[in-house]
Tab-separated table of C-alpha atoms and ligand atoms in Angstrom:
chain	number	residue	atom	x	y	z
A	1	MET	CA	98.894	58.536	96.047
A	2	SER	CA	101.384	56.391	94.273
A	3	SER	CA	99.206	55.832	91.185
A	4	GLN	CA	100.194	58.666	89.073
A	5	CYS	CA	96.955	59.234	87.438
A	6	VAL	CA	94.929	59.645	90.666
A	7	LEU	CA	94.895	63.429	90.780
A	8	LEU	CA	94.290	63.683	86.952
A	9	GLU	CA	91.209	61.260	87.186
A	10	ASN	CA	89.869	63.352	89.989
A	11	ALA	CA	90.373	66.434	87.725
A	12	ARG	CA	88.569	64.813	84.834
A	13	ARG	CA	85.599	63.901	87.298
A	14	ILE	CA	85.246	67.696	88.341
A	15	GLU	CA	85.877	69.001	84.758
A	16	PRO	CA	82.297	69.894	83.931
A	17	ARG	CA	82.004	71.873	87.240
A	18	LEU	CA	85.195	73.737	86.377
A	19	ILE	CA	83.931	74.603	82.830
A	20	GLU	CA	80.574	75.802	84.514
A	21	ILE	CA	82.618	78.044	86.978
A	22	ARG	CA	84.739	79.484	84.188
A	23	ARG	CA	81.733	80.203	81.984
A	24	ALA	CA	79.824	81.952	84.745
A	25	ILE	CA	82.779	84.031	85.397
A	26	HIS	CA	83.336	84.623	81.706
A	27	MET	CA	79.937	85.779	81.157
A	28	ASN	CA	79.987	88.154	84.265
A	29	PRO	CA	83.527	89.810	83.897
A	30	GLU	CA	84.840	92.401	86.343
A	31	LEU	CA	87.501	95.013	85.897
A	32	GLY	CA	90.362	95.020	88.334
A	33	GLY	CA	89.519	95.942	91.861
A	34	MET	CA	85.740	95.311	91.149
A	35	GLU	CA	85.810	91.564	91.262
A	36	PHE	CA	82.771	91.520	93.741
A	37	LYS	CA	80.721	88.755	92.254
A	38	THR	CA	83.784	86.714	91.297
A	39	SER	CA	85.234	86.705	94.691
A	40	ARG	CA	81.836	85.956	96.264
A	41	LEU	CA	81.787	82.919	94.020
A	42	VAL	CA	85.160	81.837	94.911
A	43	ALA	CA	84.576	82.199	98.761
A	44	GLN	CA	81.393	80.212	98.426
A	45	VAL	CA	83.073	77.345	96.451
A	46	LEU	CA	86.036	77.265	99.060
A	47	ARG	CA	83.524	77.188	101.876
A	48	GLU	CA	81.593	74.234	100.463
A	49	LEU	CA	84.885	72.481	100.479
A	50	GLY	CA	85.208	73.140	104.181
A	51	ILE	CA	88.189	75.306	103.724
A	52	GLU	CA	88.699	78.416	106.023
A	53	VAL	CA	88.046	81.674	104.123
A	54	VAL	CA	88.917	85.090	104.470
A	55	GLU	CA	87.361	87.774	102.265
A	56	ASN	CA	87.996	91.308	101.326
A	57	ILE	CA	91.748	91.387	101.539
A	58	ALA	CA	93.243	94.349	99.670
A	59	GLY	CA	89.885	94.907	98.389
A	60	THR	CA	88.318	92.083	96.699
A	61	GLY	CA	91.124	89.378	97.465
A	62	VAL	CA	90.124	85.977	98.925
A	63	LEU	CA	92.270	83.783	100.960
A	64	GLY	CA	91.519	80.132	101.559
A	65	LEU	CA	93.411	77.830	104.141
A	66	LEU	CA	93.171	74.186	103.659
A	67	LYS	CA	94.968	72.601	106.867
A	68	GLY	CA	97.008	69.500	106.423
A	69	ALA	CA	96.381	66.255	108.245
A	70	ALA	CA	98.704	66.456	111.458
A	71	GLY	CA	101.195	63.830	111.700
A	72	VAL	CA	101.296	62.467	108.234
A	73	ALA	CA	104.489	64.324	107.482
A	74	GLY	CA	106.175	63.457	110.793
A	75	SER	CA	108.118	66.881	111.141
A	76	ARG	CA	107.120	70.379	110.560
A	77	MET	CA	104.190	70.771	108.393
A	78	ARG	CA	104.835	72.973	105.332
A	79	THR	CA	102.704	75.326	103.662
A	80	VAL	CA	102.174	75.744	99.865
A	81	ALA	CA	100.288	78.527	98.221
A	82	ILE	CA	98.602	78.343	94.924
A	83	ARG	CA	97.463	81.827	93.390
A	84	ALA	CA	95.001	82.875	90.684
A	85	ASP	CA	94.002	86.300	89.462
A	86	MET	CA	90.598	87.413	88.892
A	87	ASP	CA	90.338	90.542	86.850
A	88	ALA	CA	88.924	90.992	83.374
A	89	LEU	CA	90.000	93.719	80.785
A	90	PRO	CA	88.182	96.739	79.142
A	91	ILE	CA	87.663	94.931	75.874
A	92	GLN	CA	84.485	94.225	73.862
A	93	ASP	CA	83.947	90.416	73.638
A	94	LYS	CA	83.728	89.785	69.954
A	95	LYS	CA	83.450	85.910	70.152
A	96	ASP	CA	80.493	84.133	68.924
A	97	VAL	CA	79.825	81.564	71.697
A	98	PRO	CA	76.950	81.059	74.149
A	99	TYR	CA	79.098	81.923	77.058
A	100	ARG	CA	80.409	85.288	75.604
A	101	SER	CA	80.545	88.229	77.976
A	102	ARG	CA	77.298	90.008	79.028
A	103	VAL	CA	78.961	93.014	80.080
A	104	PRO	CA	79.466	95.550	77.235
A	105	GLY	CA	83.063	96.634	76.953
A	106	VAL	CA	84.405	94.106	79.541
A	107	MET	CA	85.946	90.786	78.732
A	108	HIS	CA	88.016	88.094	80.284
A	109	ALA	CA	90.661	88.331	77.347
A	110	CYS	CA	93.776	87.012	79.514
A	111	GLY	CA	92.284	83.836	80.692
A	112	HIS	CA	91.910	85.026	84.341
A	113	ASP	CA	88.554	83.374	84.462
A	114	GLY	CA	90.210	80.061	83.732
A	115	HIS	CA	92.844	80.769	86.409
A	116	VAL	CA	90.027	81.073	88.911
A	117	ALA	CA	88.485	77.744	87.696
A	118	MET	CA	91.743	75.886	87.833
A	119	VAL	CA	92.713	76.925	91.127
A	120	LEU	CA	89.226	76.230	92.526
A	121	GLY	CA	89.708	72.763	90.822
A	122	ALA	CA	93.055	72.452	92.793
A	123	ALA	CA	91.259	73.133	95.976
A	124	MET	CA	88.514	70.578	95.101
A	125	ILE	CA	91.137	67.826	94.420
A	126	LEU	CA	93.249	68.754	97.443
A	127	ALA	CA	90.326	68.963	99.859
A	128	GLY	CA	89.577	65.477	98.726
A	129	VAL	CA	93.027	64.254	99.715
A	130	ARG	CA	92.649	66.035	102.876
A	131	GLY	CA	89.389	64.252	103.321
A	132	GLU	CA	91.330	60.882	103.124
A	133	ASN	CA	93.589	62.346	105.892
A	134	LYS	CA	96.626	62.094	103.173
A	135	LEU	CA	97.530	65.685	102.900
A	136	PRO	CA	100.986	66.104	104.545
A	137	GLY	CA	100.927	69.971	104.697
A	138	ASN	CA	98.833	73.217	104.500
A	139	VAL	CA	97.605	74.675	101.332
A	140	LYS	CA	96.772	78.104	100.887
A	141	PHE	CA	94.550	79.340	98.020
A	142	ILE	CA	95.207	83.012	96.937
A	143	PHE	CA	92.704	84.952	94.762
A	144	GLN	CA	94.024	88.407	93.891
A	145	PRO	CA	92.445	91.285	92.332
A	146	ALA	CA	93.684	93.671	89.594
A	147	GLU	CA	96.567	91.828	87.930
A	148	GLU	CA	96.115	94.030	84.903
A	149	GLY	CA	96.783	96.999	86.985
A	150	PRO	CA	97.372	98.520	89.369
A	151	GLY	CA	98.390	95.132	90.801
A	152	GLY	CA	96.657	93.164	93.624
A	153	ALA	CA	99.630	90.843	94.596
A	154	LYS	CA	101.773	93.342	96.571
A	155	PRO	CA	98.729	94.752	98.667
A	156	MET	CA	97.702	91.181	99.304
A	157	ILE	CA	101.305	90.398	100.607
A	158	GLU	CA	101.278	93.463	102.649
A	159	ALA	CA	98.047	92.190	104.121
A	160	GLY	CA	99.882	89.215	105.419
A	161	VAL	CA	98.452	86.445	102.867
A	162	LEU	CA	102.129	84.743	103.069
A	163	GLU	CA	102.108	84.567	106.764
A	164	ASN	CA	100.594	82.658	109.518
A	165	PRO	CA	101.073	79.993	108.677
A	166	GLY	CA	104.209	81.246	106.596
A	167	VAL	CA	104.196	79.976	103.045
A	168	ASP	CA	107.245	77.994	102.012
A	169	MET	CA	106.445	77.768	98.332
A	170	ILE	CA	104.136	79.234	95.773
A	171	LEU	CA	102.596	78.146	92.413
A	172	GLY	CA	100.866	80.238	89.920
A	173	ALA	CA	99.562	79.357	86.353
A	174	HIS	CA	98.612	81.174	83.242
A	175	ILE	CA	96.570	80.021	80.401
A	176	TRP	CA	98.957	80.164	77.335
A	177	PRO	CA	97.111	79.889	73.829
A	178	GLU	CA	100.448	79.701	71.990
A	179	ILE	CA	100.947	76.303	73.503
A	180	PRO	CA	98.634	73.485	72.466
A	181	VAL	CA	96.073	72.202	75.012
A	182	GLY	CA	97.543	69.139	76.836
A	183	ARG	CA	100.861	70.530	77.141
A	184	VAL	CA	102.500	72.824	79.772
A	185	ALA	CA	105.745	74.991	79.886
A	186	ILE	CA	107.864	75.360	83.196
A	187	LYS	CA	110.812	77.385	82.934
A	188	SER	CA	113.733	77.690	85.196
A	189	GLY	CA	114.784	81.271	86.041
A	190	ALA	CA	113.326	84.343	84.417
A	191	ALA	CA	110.059	83.679	82.728
A	192	LEU	CA	108.462	87.238	82.319
A	193	ALA	CA	109.721	90.931	82.376
A	194	SER	CA	109.601	93.852	84.483
A	195	THR	CA	107.072	96.402	83.222
A	196	ASP	CA	108.351	99.859	84.137
A	197	GLU	CA	106.867	102.955	82.533
A	198	ILE	CA	109.008	106.036	81.519
A	199	ARG	CA	107.675	109.567	80.769
A	200	ILE	CA	109.946	112.145	78.899
A	201	VAL	CA	109.183	115.780	78.572
A	202	ILE	CA	111.346	117.728	76.182
A	203	LYS	CA	111.281	121.508	76.543
A	204	GLY	CA	112.426	123.897	73.798
A	205	GLU	CA	111.606	127.199	72.897
A	206	GLY	CA	108.496	128.059	70.594
A	207	GLY	CA	108.658	130.198	67.551
A	208	HIS	CA	107.532	130.720	63.872
A	209	GLY	CA	107.962	127.859	61.599
A	210	ALA	CA	109.639	129.998	59.196
A	211	ALA	CA	112.430	131.072	61.720
A	212	PRO	CA	113.768	127.683	63.216
A	213	HIS	CA	117.100	129.498	64.063
A	214	ARG	CA	115.238	131.685	66.759
A	215	ALA	CA	113.572	128.779	68.462
A	216	VAL	CA	114.491	125.281	69.900
A	217	ASP	CA	112.347	122.800	68.151
A	218	ALA	CA	111.252	120.274	70.657
A	219	ILE	CA	109.905	118.085	67.932
A	220	VAL	CA	113.318	117.655	66.275
A	221	VAL	CA	115.019	117.041	69.810
A	222	ALA	CA	112.430	114.427	70.289
A	223	ALA	CA	113.101	112.767	66.812
A	224	GLN	CA	116.835	112.363	67.855
A	225	VAL	CA	115.711	111.027	71.200
A	226	ILE	CA	113.369	108.374	69.903
A	227	ASN	CA	116.222	106.988	67.617
A	228	ALA	CA	119.011	107.407	70.387
A	229	LEU	CA	117.041	105.571	72.869
A	230	GLN	CA	117.294	102.296	71.121
A	231	THR	CA	121.002	102.535	71.331
A	232	ILE	CA	120.447	101.780	75.082
A	233	VAL	CA	119.069	98.368	73.949
A	234	SER	CA	121.621	97.817	71.266
A	235	ARG	CA	124.902	99.353	72.669
A	236	GLU	CA	124.617	99.750	76.392
A	237	VAL	CA	123.149	96.299	77.545
A	238	SER	CA	124.804	92.923	77.110
A	239	PRO	CA	123.131	91.378	73.834
A	240	THR	CA	122.485	88.261	75.979
A	241	SER	CA	120.173	90.084	78.194
A	242	PRO	CA	116.911	91.157	76.386
A	243	VAL	CA	115.587	94.616	76.997
A	244	VAL	CA	112.654	96.259	75.303
A	245	LEU	CA	112.025	99.988	75.140
A	246	THR	CA	108.742	101.244	73.489
A	247	ILE	CA	107.730	104.786	72.949
A	248	GLY	CA	103.925	104.197	73.006
A	249	THR	CA	102.883	107.820	72.891
A	250	ILE	CA	104.169	111.089	71.618
A	251	GLN	CA	102.203	114.575	71.995
A	252	GLY	CA	103.425	117.993	71.161
A	253	GLY	CA	103.029	120.922	68.858
A	254	TYR	CA	100.141	123.296	68.037
A	255	ARG	CA	99.981	123.994	64.319
A	256	HIS	CA	101.771	123.244	60.714
A	257	ASN	CA	103.497	126.524	61.027
A	258	VAL	CA	104.434	126.771	64.733
A	259	ILE	CA	107.519	125.403	66.098
A	260	ALA	CA	106.713	123.247	69.213
A	261	ASP	CA	107.989	124.302	72.471
A	262	GLU	CA	107.248	121.014	74.383
A	263	VAL	CA	106.871	117.389	73.534
A	264	THR	CA	105.688	114.693	76.053
A	265	MET	CA	106.420	111.161	75.400
A	266	THR	CA	105.446	107.865	77.231
A	267	GLY	CA	106.987	104.353	76.882
A	268	THR	CA	107.397	100.924	78.386
A	269	LEU	CA	110.723	99.508	79.566
A	270	ARG	CA	111.042	95.887	80.154
A	271	THR	CA	113.881	93.342	81.158
A	272	LEU	CA	114.173	89.976	82.568
A	273	ASN	CA	117.388	90.905	84.536
A	274	PRO	CA	116.825	92.518	87.872
A	275	VAL	CA	120.385	94.045	87.751
A	276	VAL	CA	119.905	95.567	84.293
A	277	ARG	CA	116.350	96.836	85.230
A	278	MET	CA	118.303	98.958	88.155
A	279	GLU	CA	120.792	100.487	85.701
A	280	LEU	CA	118.546	101.396	82.757
A	281	PRO	CA	116.925	104.718	84.139
A	282	GLY	CA	120.308	106.187	84.894
A	283	LYS	CA	121.568	105.245	81.264
A	284	ILE	CA	118.570	106.764	79.759
A	285	ASP	CA	118.760	109.866	81.908
A	286	ARG	CA	122.254	110.403	80.808
A	287	LEU	CA	121.530	110.068	77.177
A	288	LEU	CA	118.380	112.308	77.301
A	289	ARG	CA	120.379	115.244	79.122
A	290	GLY	CA	123.198	114.744	76.509
A	291	ILE	CA	120.894	114.907	73.339
A	292	ALA	CA	118.752	117.685	74.781
A	293	GLY	CA	121.460	119.826	76.224
A	294	GLY	CA	123.352	119.536	72.931
A	295	MET	CA	120.467	120.868	71.124
A	296	GLY	CA	119.714	123.629	73.608
A	297	ALA	CA	116.599	121.950	75.069
A	298	SER	CA	116.059	120.708	78.555
A	299	VAL	CA	114.516	117.411	79.559
A	300	GLU	CA	112.542	115.918	82.402
A	301	PHE	CA	112.718	112.238	82.773
A	302	THR	CA	110.591	110.070	85.152
A	303	HIS	CA	110.953	106.349	85.721
A	304	ILE	CA	107.750	104.845	87.081
A	305	PRO	CA	108.548	101.252	88.413
A	306	GLY	CA	106.067	98.584	87.291
A	307	TYR	CA	106.161	94.905	88.129
A	308	PRO	CA	109.523	93.183	88.779
A	309	PRO	CA	110.629	90.237	86.426
A	310	THR	CA	109.021	87.006	87.149
A	311	VAL	CA	111.761	84.505	88.175
A	312	ASN	CA	111.017	81.009	88.748
A	313	ASP	CA	113.103	79.016	91.364
A	314	SER	CA	114.967	76.306	89.467
A	315	ARG	CA	114.394	73.687	92.071
A	316	ILE	CA	110.692	74.226	92.246
A	317	ALA	CA	110.474	74.431	88.499
A	318	GLU	CA	112.275	71.024	88.441
A	319	LEU	CA	109.829	69.614	91.052
A	320	ALA	CA	106.699	71.104	89.233
A	321	SER	CA	107.823	69.625	85.880
A	322	ARG	CA	108.134	66.213	87.446
A	323	SER	CA	104.735	66.502	88.944
A	324	ALA	CA	103.284	67.728	85.599
A	325	ALA	CA	105.058	64.793	83.807
A	326	LYS	CA	103.010	62.449	86.300
A	327	VAL	CA	99.831	64.176	85.030
A	328	ILE	CA	100.271	64.526	81.282
A	329	GLY	CA	103.651	62.472	80.417
A	330	GLY	CA	107.176	64.014	80.274
A	331	ALA	CA	106.905	64.620	76.539
A	332	ASN	CA	104.270	67.145	77.135
A	333	VAL	CA	106.358	69.055	79.589
A	334	ILE	CA	108.276	72.058	77.897
A	335	ARG	CA	111.327	73.031	79.925
A	336	GLU	CA	112.950	75.100	77.539
A	337	ILE	CA	110.808	77.839	76.316
A	338	GLU	CA	111.664	81.476	75.238
A	339	PRO	CA	110.831	83.794	78.050
A	340	SER	CA	108.179	86.385	77.298
A	341	LEU	CA	108.577	90.246	77.858
A	342	GLY	CA	105.130	90.466	79.090
A	343	GLY	CA	104.866	90.924	82.876
A	344	GLU	CA	102.863	89.575	85.842
A	345	ASP	CA	102.429	90.667	89.398
A	346	PHE	CA	102.987	87.237	90.531
A	347	SER	CA	106.498	88.354	90.476
A	348	TYR	CA	105.999	89.862	93.822
A	349	PHE	CA	105.202	86.532	95.359
A	350	LEU	CA	108.274	85.029	93.823
A	351	GLU	CA	110.500	87.850	95.352
A	352	ARG	CA	109.219	86.622	98.792
A	353	VAL	CA	108.876	82.914	98.277
A	354	PRO	CA	110.523	80.411	96.004
A	355	GLY	CA	108.124	79.076	93.470
A	356	ALA	CA	107.115	78.557	89.803
A	357	PHE	CA	104.667	79.929	87.374
A	358	ILE	CA	103.324	77.432	84.959
A	359	MET	CA	102.104	78.188	81.468
A	360	VAL	CA	99.301	75.996	80.781
A	361	GLY	CA	98.638	75.207	77.124
A	362	ALA	CA	95.244	75.927	75.993
A	363	GLY	CA	95.559	76.537	72.161
A	364	ASN	CA	93.641	74.403	69.588
A	365	PRO	CA	94.240	75.706	66.160
A	366	GLU	CA	91.823	73.002	64.609
A	367	ALA	CA	88.933	74.477	66.847
A	368	GLY	CA	89.884	77.962	65.698
A	369	ILE	CA	91.322	78.857	69.004
A	370	THR	CA	94.292	80.820	67.962
A	371	PHE	CA	93.907	84.347	69.010
A	372	PRO	CA	96.464	85.873	71.455
A	373	SER	CA	95.531	87.158	74.835
A	374	HIS	CA	94.018	90.698	75.080
A	375	HIS	CA	92.485	90.056	71.553
A	376	PRO	CA	88.710	90.671	71.428
A	377	ARG	CA	88.093	87.062	70.220
A	378	PHE	CA	90.589	85.451	72.733
A	379	ASP	CA	89.394	82.117	73.865
A	380	PHE	CA	91.102	78.907	75.202
A	381	ASP	CA	90.365	75.149	75.065
A	382	GLU	CA	88.614	74.328	78.343
A	383	ARG	CA	90.342	70.890	78.692
A	384	ALA	CA	93.136	73.146	80.033
A	385	LEU	CA	91.280	73.633	83.198
A	386	ALA	CA	91.354	69.990	84.512
A	387	THR	CA	95.042	69.670	83.227
A	388	GLY	CA	96.043	72.728	85.054
A	389	ALA	CA	94.098	71.848	88.151
A	390	ALA	CA	95.691	68.352	88.231
A	391	ILE	CA	99.069	69.769	87.765
A	392	LEU	CA	98.770	72.442	90.417
A	393	SER	CA	97.306	69.859	93.027
A	394	GLN	CA	100.037	67.282	92.148
A	395	ALA	CA	102.812	69.703	92.376
A	396	ALA	CA	101.566	71.086	95.601
A	397	PHE	CA	101.127	67.500	96.942
A	398	ASP	CA	104.494	66.388	95.820
A	399	TYR	CA	106.235	69.312	97.441
A	400	LEU	CA	104.399	68.808	100.898
A	401	SER	CA	105.260	64.909	100.615
A	402	GLU	CA	109.014	65.306	99.626
A	403	SER	CA	111.757	65.392	102.199
A	404	SER	CA	112.617	68.934	102.735
A	405	ASP	CA	116.271	68.314	102.522
A	406	PHE	CA	116.870	69.731	98.925
A	407	LEU	CA	113.904	71.888	98.756
A	408	PRO	CA	113.716	75.354	100.077
B	1	NI	NI1	96.984	87.491	82.367
């Protein structure tokens, strides 16, 4: 495995098969928790490679275990996991390509079809390495349901996918259309945000629109609250620690000449910092009570935790970057990239096991591949599949090969 291009060469050889798998899934997208055909296809490909398979984990989840060749590493054999998500989104596919979705109103608009193909590609490559008796540790392939919600990572962890054998390190990847195909970004530390939900109910006193002094106008209280909430972001959190608070819905009122007695708002609350995340609900609650109380209203605040921030281990990010450089050259590996305030339930794996989430460049403006994820015309440059498969397998191989002295 000294030649640095071996795994990429292998990946290029299987590229047509990866594109075929990706398109098969793309044409038959399945929503979170309903990935029945997708998981069957995953299990079938893994079995054909001689990989042990467990199906129906936390619903439609699939686990593959490729056992290392005993005695290659010398000491304790370590175990790497590589994870893919499988679910599509409730979006009508508006692309004009032969492989567009055949399911009305359902579409792979976040590249999870690509993640499945990429991780199956890594399984093909690493099964080949195992066939030559050169795999110095175990590799688990984790295919989870429902990343877009309600989340498949946590239930799969609870079902024991990180145990027996225990996983020492985990890798995940996401197709990233903002980065050109042929490049990847691997960040140390926080890469993606927490995704908590907030719900605010303001209770005033209804009345006639002509007599506001005899009522407590919940809409006026809500107006104060919406503006004041942004001071949580601007005045109560360090400016170096990003927080976003978006009120996404507001409902209240009956008629133009009636004072509303109640307003309900929901929103999303996101941050990269786990400590800030813990402090935010208390700050919001205090502010809400002050404003509502000061105006004679009352308020109910509910904080609904979403996914935690996705925080890469710096040592694994470094290792994966070196592996990626072997595959695509160091100039194509981006280490400094702005974090995104999007979220991922891969974060639950990273809370348990050190690892890295790799953003695989898949944009190609010349080919018109520019639409962001969750867009009805989202697509990606399929050359990303072989690149991603090669980098994931190279990083897994390098981790298993390196001395464990400096690695977790
Ligand atoms: Ni996604």
